[in-house]
């Protein structure tokens, strides 16, 4: 039962008793680390925007399709939509 507090106390004592490491991180390794962190954060931000904006895009497209269907059924303008979507036959 006393094992967990003893283990935590031992870890804290060992961490407090350690000497500072005189380590050197060169400019190449430091810039690589900073660049990697910026890249990871950028990916997270872009993925977040994708997750948030995709449902809004789907909603917008659904509303456009519904409006287009309502317009063609109300005014009988279905022929003008078909004329706009036909490919050009080319010059001449």
PDB file of C-alpha atoms in Angstrom:
ATOM      1  CA  UNK A   1       0.000   0.000   0.000  1.00  0.00           C
ATOM      2  CA  UNK A   2       2.858   2.391   0.704  1.00  0.00           C
ATOM      3  CA  UNK A   3       4.599   1.507  -2.537  1.00  0.00           C
ATOM      4  CA  UNK A   4       3.128   4.302  -4.721  1.00  0.00           C
ATOM      5  CA  UNK A   5       3.916   7.301  -2.467  1.00  0.00           C
ATOM      6  CA  UNK A   6       7.375   5.882  -1.843  1.00  0.00           C
ATOM      7  CA  UNK A   7       7.996   5.457  -5.570  1.00  0.00           C
ATOM      8  CA  UNK A   8       6.823   9.012  -6.313  1.00  0.00           C
ATOM      9  CA  UNK A   9       8.962  10.431  -3.535  1.00  0.00           C
ATOM     10  CA  UNK A  10      11.982   8.510  -4.788  1.00  0.00           C
ATOM     11  CA  UNK A  11      11.492   9.814  -8.325  1.00  0.00           C
ATOM     12  CA  UNK A  12      11.197  13.400  -7.098  1.00  0.00           C
ATOM     13  CA  UNK A  13      14.335  13.047  -4.972  1.00  0.00           C
ATOM     14  CA  UNK A  14      16.314  11.603  -7.880  1.00  0.00           C
ATOM     15  CA  UNK A  15      15.135  14.356 -10.217  1.00  0.00           C
ATOM     16  CA  UNK A  16      16.044  17.034  -7.703  1.00  0.00           C
ATOM     17  CA  UNK A  17      19.465  15.556  -7.048  1.00  0.00           C
ATOM     18  CA  UNK A  18      20.477  15.348 -10.707  1.00  0.00           C
ATOM     19  CA  UNK A  19      23.047  17.765 -12.033  1.00  0.00           C
ATOM     20  CA  UNK A  20      22.210  20.034 -14.959  1.00  0.00           C
ATOM     21  CA  UNK A  21      23.221  18.624 -18.314  1.00  0.00           C
ATOM     22  CA  UNK A  22      25.554  20.873 -20.249  1.00  0.00           C
ATOM     23  CA  UNK A  23      24.089  19.902 -23.588  1.00  0.00           C
ATOM     24  CA  UNK A  24      24.406  21.925 -26.757  1.00  0.00           C
ATOM     25  CA  UNK A  25      21.835  21.966 -29.509  1.00  0.00           C
ATOM     26  CA  UNK A  26      23.368  23.315 -32.673  1.00  0.00           C
ATOM     27  CA  UNK A  27      21.589  25.704 -34.990  1.00  0.00           C
ATOM     28  CA  UNK A  28      20.870  22.993 -37.571  1.00  0.00           C
ATOM     29  CA  UNK A  29      19.164  20.688 -35.103  1.00  0.00           C
ATOM     30  CA  UNK A  30      17.311  23.583 -33.472  1.00  0.00           C
ATOM     31  CA  UNK A  31      15.978  24.911 -36.765  1.00  0.00           C
ATOM     32  CA  UNK A  32      14.974  21.410 -37.815  1.00  0.00           C
ATOM     33  CA  UNK A  33      13.050  20.993 -34.581  1.00  0.00           C
ATOM     34  CA  UNK A  34      11.330  24.361 -34.984  1.00  0.00           C
ATOM     35  CA  UNK A  35      10.446  23.592 -38.608  1.00  0.00           C
ATOM     36  CA  UNK A  36       9.020  20.215 -37.689  1.00  0.00           C
ATOM     37  CA  UNK A  37       6.909  21.717 -34.916  1.00  0.00           C
ATOM     38  CA  UNK A  38       5.565  24.400 -37.257  1.00  0.00           C
ATOM     39  CA  UNK A  39       4.746  21.724 -39.834  1.00  0.00           C
ATOM     40  CA  UNK A  40       2.900  19.552 -37.317  1.00  0.00           C
ATOM     41  CA  UNK A  41       0.950  22.530 -35.990  1.00  0.00           C
ATOM     42  CA  UNK A  42       0.094  23.556 -39.560  1.00  0.00           C
ATOM     43  CA  UNK A  43      -1.236  20.093 -40.348  1.00  0.00           C
ATOM     44  CA  UNK A  44      -3.365  20.139 -37.195  1.00  0.00           C
ATOM     45  CA  UNK A  45      -4.808  23.574 -38.075  1.00  0.00           C
ATOM     46  CA  UNK A  46      -5.578  22.578 -41.680  1.00  0.00           C
ATOM     47  CA  UNK A  47      -7.182  19.323 -40.544  1.00  0.00           C
ATOM     48  CA  UNK A  48      -9.265  21.254 -38.022  1.00  0.00           C
ATOM     49  CA  UNK A  49     -10.490  23.626 -40.723  1.00  0.00           C
ATOM     50  CA  UNK A  50     -11.348  20.657 -42.914  1.00  0.00           C
ATOM     51  CA  UNK A  51     -13.333  18.997 -40.165  1.00  0.00           C
ATOM     52  CA  UNK A  52     -15.210  22.231 -39.438  1.00  0.00           C
ATOM     53  CA  UNK A  53     -15.800  23.415 -43.006  1.00  0.00           C
ATOM     54  CA  UNK A  54     -16.757  20.140 -44.713  1.00  0.00           C
ATOM     55  CA  UNK A  55     -20.237  19.928 -43.141  1.00  0.00           C
ATOM     56  CA  UNK A  56     -20.854  23.587 -44.025  1.00  0.00           C
ATOM     57  CA  UNK A  57     -19.871  22.910 -47.635  1.00  0.00           C
ATOM     58  CA  UNK A  58     -22.217  19.934 -47.785  1.00  0.00           C
ATOM     59  CA  UNK A  59     -25.044  22.041 -46.347  1.00  0.00           C
ATOM     60  CA  UNK A  60     -24.398  24.798 -48.885  1.00  0.00           C
ATOM     61  CA  UNK A  61     -24.430  22.314 -51.773  1.00  0.00           C
ATOM     62  CA  UNK A  62     -27.640  20.703 -50.507  1.00  0.00           C
ATOM     63  CA  UNK A  63     -29.336  24.106 -50.251  1.00  0.00           C
ATOM     64  CA  UNK A  64     -28.193  25.000 -53.770  1.00  0.00           C
ATOM     65  CA  UNK A  65     -29.547  21.741 -55.182  1.00  0.00           C
ATOM     66  CA  UNK A  66     -32.846  22.273 -53.377  1.00  0.00           C
ATOM     67  CA  UNK A  67     -33.097  25.853 -54.656  1.00  0.00           C
ATOM     68  CA  UNK A  68     -32.276  24.740 -58.188  1.00  0.00           C
ATOM     69  CA  UNK A  69     -34.915  22.007 -58.023  1.00  0.00           C
ATOM     70  CA  UNK A  70     -37.476  24.464 -56.634  1.00  0.00           C
ATOM     71  CA  UNK A  71     -36.706  27.026 -59.344  1.00  0.00           C
ATOM     72  CA  UNK A  72     -37.023  24.517 -62.175  1.00  0.00           C
ATOM     73  CA  UNK A  73     -40.291  23.080 -60.876  1.00  0.00           C
ATOM     74  CA  UNK A  74     -41.879  26.479 -60.159  1.00  0.00           C
ATOM     75  CA  UNK A  75     -41.021  28.360 -63.352  1.00  0.00           C
ATOM     76  CA  UNK A  76     -40.639  25.504 -65.805  1.00  0.00           C
ATOM     77  CA  UNK A  77     -37.135  26.719 -66.597  1.00  0.00           C
ATOM     78  CA  UNK A  78     -35.665  23.241 -66.858  1.00  0.00           C
ATOM     79  CA  UNK A  79     -34.885  23.768 -70.547  1.00  0.00           C
ATOM     80  CA  UNK A  80     -32.587  26.697 -69.840  1.00  0.00           C
ATOM     81  CA  UNK A  81     -30.557  24.595 -67.391  1.00  0.00           C
ATOM     82  CA  UNK A  82     -30.132  21.868 -69.975  1.00  0.00           C
ATOM     83  CA  UNK A  83     -28.954  24.371 -72.555  1.00  0.00           C
ATOM     84  CA  UNK A  84     -26.278  25.657 -70.170  1.00  0.00           C
ATOM     85  CA  UNK A  85     -24.881  22.208 -69.450  1.00  0.00           C
ATOM     86  CA  UNK A  86     -24.593  20.984 -73.040  1.00  0.00           C
ATOM     87  CA  UNK A  87     -20.998  20.904 -74.296  1.00  0.00           C
ATOM     88  CA  UNK A  88     -20.005  23.123 -77.176  1.00  0.00           C
ATOM     89  CA  UNK A  89     -19.901  21.401 -80.536  1.00  0.00           C
ATOM     90  CA  UNK A  90     -16.754  23.267 -81.450  1.00  0.00           C
ATOM     91  CA  UNK A  91     -15.985  26.038 -83.891  1.00  0.00           C
ATOM     92  CA  UNK A  92     -18.082  26.316 -87.022  1.00  0.00           C
TER      93      UNK A  92
END
